[in-house]
Tab-separated table of C-alpha atoms in Angstrom:
chain	number	residue	atom	x	y	z
A	461	MET	CA	-226.749	-98.126	11.833
A	462	LYS	CA	-224.413	-101.261	11.132
A	463	ARG	CA	-225.000	-101.103	7.401
A	464	ILE	CA	-224.004	-97.319	7.417
A	465	PHE	CA	-221.208	-97.595	9.007
A	466	SER	CA	-219.902	-100.804	6.567
A	467	ILE	CA	-220.968	-98.618	3.782
A	468	THR	CA	-219.085	-95.491	4.842
A	469	LEU	CA	-215.855	-97.877	5.810
A	470	GLY	CA	-216.375	-99.479	2.159
A	471	VAL	CA	-216.536	-95.680	0.611
A	472	LEU	CA	-213.485	-94.728	2.668
A	473	SER	CA	-211.295	-97.514	1.736
A	474	TRP	CA	-211.910	-97.404	-1.973
A	475	ALA	CA	-211.399	-93.314	-1.585
A	476	VAL	CA	-207.897	-94.167	0.150
A	477	ILE	CA	-206.811	-96.740	-2.096
A	478	VAL	CA	-207.500	-94.520	-5.543
A	479	GLY	CA	-205.786	-91.594	-3.679
A	480	TYR	CA	-203.160	-93.864	-3.158
A	481	LEU	CA	-203.164	-94.673	-6.893
A	482	ILE	CA	-202.872	-91.152	-8.042
A	483	ALA	CA	-200.112	-90.124	-6.011
A	484	ALA	CA	-198.028	-93.136	-6.568
A	485	SER	CA	-198.831	-92.434	-10.271
A	486	ARG	CA	-197.971	-88.832	-10.153
A	487	TYR	CA	-194.581	-89.843	-7.837
A	488	CYS	CA	-193.234	-92.038	-10.554
A	489	HIS	CA	-194.012	-89.754	-13.379
A	490	ALA	CA	-191.839	-87.261	-11.513
A	491	GLN	CA	-189.176	-89.863	-10.794
A	492	GLN	CA	-189.000	-91.004	-14.642
A	493	GLU	CA	-188.610	-87.448	-15.697
A	494	GLN	CA	-185.818	-86.634	-13.399
A	495	THR	CA	-183.820	-90.435	-13.368
A	496	LEU	CA	-181.312	-90.463	-16.076
A	497	CYS	CA	-180.749	-93.999	-17.860
A	498	ARG	CA	-177.518	-95.350	-16.227
A	499	GLY	CA	-176.992	-98.567	-17.942
A	500	LEU	CA	-178.095	-101.445	-19.978
A	501	ARG	CA	-179.017	-104.811	-18.388
A	502	VAL	CA	-179.723	-108.156	-20.546
A	503	LYS	CA	-181.183	-111.335	-19.859
A	504	VAL	CA	-180.958	-114.062	-22.281
A	505	LEU	CA	-184.038	-116.250	-20.758
A	506	ASP	CA	-182.994	-119.456	-22.451
A	507	SER	CA	-179.219	-119.314	-22.435
A	508	ALA	CA	-179.246	-122.226	-20.514
A	509	GLU	CA	-180.595	-124.215	-23.400
A	510	ARG	CA	-179.031	-122.214	-26.707
A	511	GLY	CA	-176.115	-120.289	-26.713
A	512	PHE	CA	-176.361	-118.184	-29.906
A	513	ILE	CA	-176.744	-114.875	-28.341
A	514	THR	CA	-175.085	-113.842	-25.049
A	515	PRO	CA	-175.527	-110.351	-23.051
A	516	ALA	CA	-172.314	-109.062	-24.225
A	517	MET	CA	-172.979	-109.624	-27.818
A	518	VAL	CA	-176.388	-107.271	-27.371
A	519	LYS	CA	-174.400	-104.786	-25.572
A	520	ASN	CA	-171.960	-104.962	-28.366
A	521	TRP	CA	-175.258	-104.309	-30.875
A	522	PHE	CA	-175.960	-101.383	-29.389
A	523	ALA	CA	-172.181	-100.260	-29.295
A	524	ALA	CA	-171.475	-100.804	-33.096
A	525	GLU	CA	-174.909	-99.011	-34.080
A	526	GLN	CA	-173.893	-96.126	-31.677
A	527	LYS	CA	-177.374	-96.226	-30.235
A	528	GLU	CA	-177.265	-93.835	-27.333
A	529	PHE	CA	-179.737	-93.909	-24.648
A	530	LEU	CA	-177.310	-92.993	-21.725
A	531	ARG	CA	-177.875	-89.841	-19.894
A	532	GLU	CA	-181.312	-89.373	-21.354
A	533	PRO	CA	-184.265	-89.411	-19.014
A	534	VAL	CA	-185.802	-93.019	-18.290
A	535	GLY	CA	-188.782	-91.647	-19.420
A	536	LYS	CA	-187.768	-90.433	-23.238
A	537	VAL	CA	-186.028	-93.719	-23.851
A	538	ASN	CA	-188.172	-95.339	-26.713
A	539	THR	CA	-188.370	-98.760	-25.860
A	540	LEU	CA	-190.599	-99.835	-28.639
A	541	GLU	CA	-187.370	-98.807	-30.775
A	542	VAL	CA	-185.301	-100.741	-28.847
A	543	GLU	CA	-187.066	-103.940	-29.213
A	544	ALA	CA	-187.521	-103.236	-32.827
A	545	PHE	CA	-183.752	-103.046	-33.263
A	546	VAL	CA	-182.965	-105.923	-31.311
A	547	ARG	CA	-185.534	-108.088	-32.713
A	548	ARG	CA	-184.142	-107.356	-36.057
A	549	ARG	CA	-181.211	-109.839	-35.622
A	550	GLY	CA	-182.130	-113.467	-36.726
A	551	PHE	CA	-181.705	-115.548	-33.867
A	552	VAL	CA	-183.794	-113.514	-31.620
A	553	LYS	CA	-187.384	-114.994	-31.227
A	554	THR	CA	-189.223	-112.608	-28.708
A	555	VAL	CA	-187.752	-109.418	-27.210
A	556	ARG	CA	-189.038	-107.452	-24.246
A	557	ALA	CA	-187.674	-103.939	-23.494
A	558	TYR	CA	-188.680	-101.622	-20.394
A	559	THR	CA	-186.977	-99.418	-17.998
A	560	SER	CA	-186.908	-99.319	-14.675
A	561	MET	CA	-186.844	-96.863	-11.470
A	562	ASP	CA	-183.280	-97.385	-10.880
A	563	GLY	CA	-182.367	-95.714	-14.413
A	564	MET	CA	-181.627	-99.241	-16.195
A	565	LEU	CA	-182.816	-100.106	-19.549
A	566	ASN	CA	-183.623	-103.927	-19.145
A	567	ILE	CA	-183.710	-105.990	-22.509
A	568	GLU	CA	-185.079	-109.695	-21.824
A	569	LEU	CA	-184.917	-112.188	-24.888
A	570	THR	CA	-185.425	-115.469	-26.033
A	571	GLN	CA	-183.602	-117.108	-28.721
A	572	ARG	CA	-184.886	-119.683	-31.976
A	573	LYS	CA	-184.668	-122.908	-31.952
A	574	PRO	CA	-182.754	-124.746	-34.773
A	575	VAL	CA	-184.331	-128.132	-35.461
A	576	LEU	CA	-182.303	-128.823	-38.600
A	577	ARG	CA	-178.794	-127.885	-40.441
A	578	VAL	CA	-178.251	-127.984	-44.128
A	579	ASN	CA	-174.940	-128.129	-45.458
A	580	SER	CA	-174.504	-128.943	-48.860
A	581	VAL	CA	-171.604	-129.119	-51.314
A	582	ASN	CA	-172.572	-125.854	-53.281
A	583	GLY	CA	-172.205	-123.437	-50.400
A	584	TYR	CA	-175.610	-123.807	-48.368
A	585	ASP	CA	-174.952	-123.744	-44.741
A	586	PHE	CA	-177.919	-122.924	-42.467
A	587	TYR	CA	-180.312	-124.141	-39.725
A	588	VAL	CA	-184.034	-124.435	-39.966
A	589	THR	CA	-185.763	-123.195	-36.655
A	590	ASP	CA	-189.022	-124.555	-35.532
A	591	ASP	CA	-190.939	-121.674	-36.793
A	592	ASN	CA	-189.565	-121.946	-40.467
A	593	TYR	CA	-187.065	-119.125	-40.040
A	594	ILE	CA	-183.526	-119.617	-42.383
A	595	LEU	CA	-180.609	-118.661	-39.885
A	596	PRO	CA	-176.706	-118.604	-40.598
A	597	THR	CA	-174.418	-120.721	-39.033
A	598	GLN	CA	-172.431	-119.466	-36.104
A	599	ARG	CA	-168.572	-119.592	-36.310
A	600	TYR	CA	-168.352	-119.352	-32.368
A	601	TYR	CA	-171.507	-122.178	-31.440
A	602	SER	CA	-172.965	-124.819	-32.876
A	603	VAL	CA	-176.086	-126.705	-32.130
A	604	TYR	CA	-176.678	-130.405	-32.130
A	605	VAL	CA	-179.347	-131.200	-34.354
A	606	PRO	CA	-179.576	-133.445	-37.598
A	607	VAL	CA	-177.584	-132.412	-40.473
A	608	VAL	CA	-178.657	-132.455	-44.215
A	609	THR	CA	-175.947	-132.991	-46.562
A	610	GLY	CA	-175.394	-133.493	-50.087
A	611	MET	CA	-176.055	-131.974	-53.670
A	612	ILE	CA	-179.194	-129.765	-52.203
A	613	VAL	CA	-180.159	-126.417	-54.135
A	614	PRO	CA	-182.908	-124.751	-52.296
A	615	PRO	CA	-185.034	-122.215	-54.165
A	616	PHE	CA	-183.027	-119.213	-52.121
A	617	GLY	CA	-179.655	-117.905	-52.248
A	618	PRO	CA	-177.056	-118.938	-50.082
A	619	ASP	CA	-177.045	-115.884	-48.262
A	620	PHE	CA	-180.779	-115.716	-47.313
A	621	VAL	CA	-181.558	-115.117	-43.923
A	622	GLY	CA	-185.347	-114.948	-42.983
A	623	SER	CA	-188.863	-116.325	-42.624
A	624	LEU	CA	-189.307	-119.239	-45.229
A	625	ASP	CA	-193.291	-118.220	-44.881
A	626	ASP	CA	-192.211	-114.382	-45.789
A	627	TRP	CA	-189.946	-115.875	-48.890
A	628	SER	CA	-192.973	-118.024	-50.365
A	629	LYS	CA	-195.233	-114.921	-50.461
A	630	LYS	CA	-193.125	-113.000	-52.002
A	631	GLY	CA	-192.673	-115.347	-55.026
A	632	GLU	CA	-188.960	-114.261	-55.945
A	633	LYS	CA	-188.271	-117.337	-58.055
A	634	LYS	CA	-190.124	-120.085	-59.536
A	635	CYS	CA	-188.852	-123.236	-58.378
A	636	PRO	CA	-188.877	-126.422	-60.792
A	637	LYS	CA	-188.583	-128.609	-58.244
A	638	ILE	CA	-190.505	-129.060	-55.116
A	639	ILE	CA	-188.758	-128.833	-51.912
A	640	CYS	CA	-190.369	-129.786	-48.480
A	641	PHE	CA	-189.013	-129.724	-45.261
A	642	TRP	CA	-190.718	-131.851	-43.040
A	643	LEU	CA	-190.092	-130.434	-39.238
A	644	ILE	CA	-191.478	-133.148	-36.751
């Protein structure tokens, strides 16, 4: 008798839990279709360590490209496209975009970490990050890292921005000299 009561109680508990999950899922889906996107909330997770990107800058990127997601149902906002758009900026290392039930498009991002700055006499001025990414210098923010100066001629152009790994796979230019960046 005690065993039957225990099994019945367990089955009823699971039925209530599954029923609740189905009802909550339907409610959330209906709310996503009715709730309009009313704003953008940007959070730079490592803003205390590095100041390359501010929330206002990210909002200006959307305004400059005329990316319109306001007044669109929250369920229709393509967060993968938003992530790809933000990730195209060189200083963004990781990005996560999602919508919330209050009608906000949320973007959380982290920035790349420069470990070396190259400033040569022949026009090269860039940062090298910890993940072998070349970034241009910013006029409104500088990072306190070791600076390499002198007559340095890297095997890429002065306006190159991107991953050194991707550049080396392209084989764009043969370099007569061997150039190594040692990052410790």
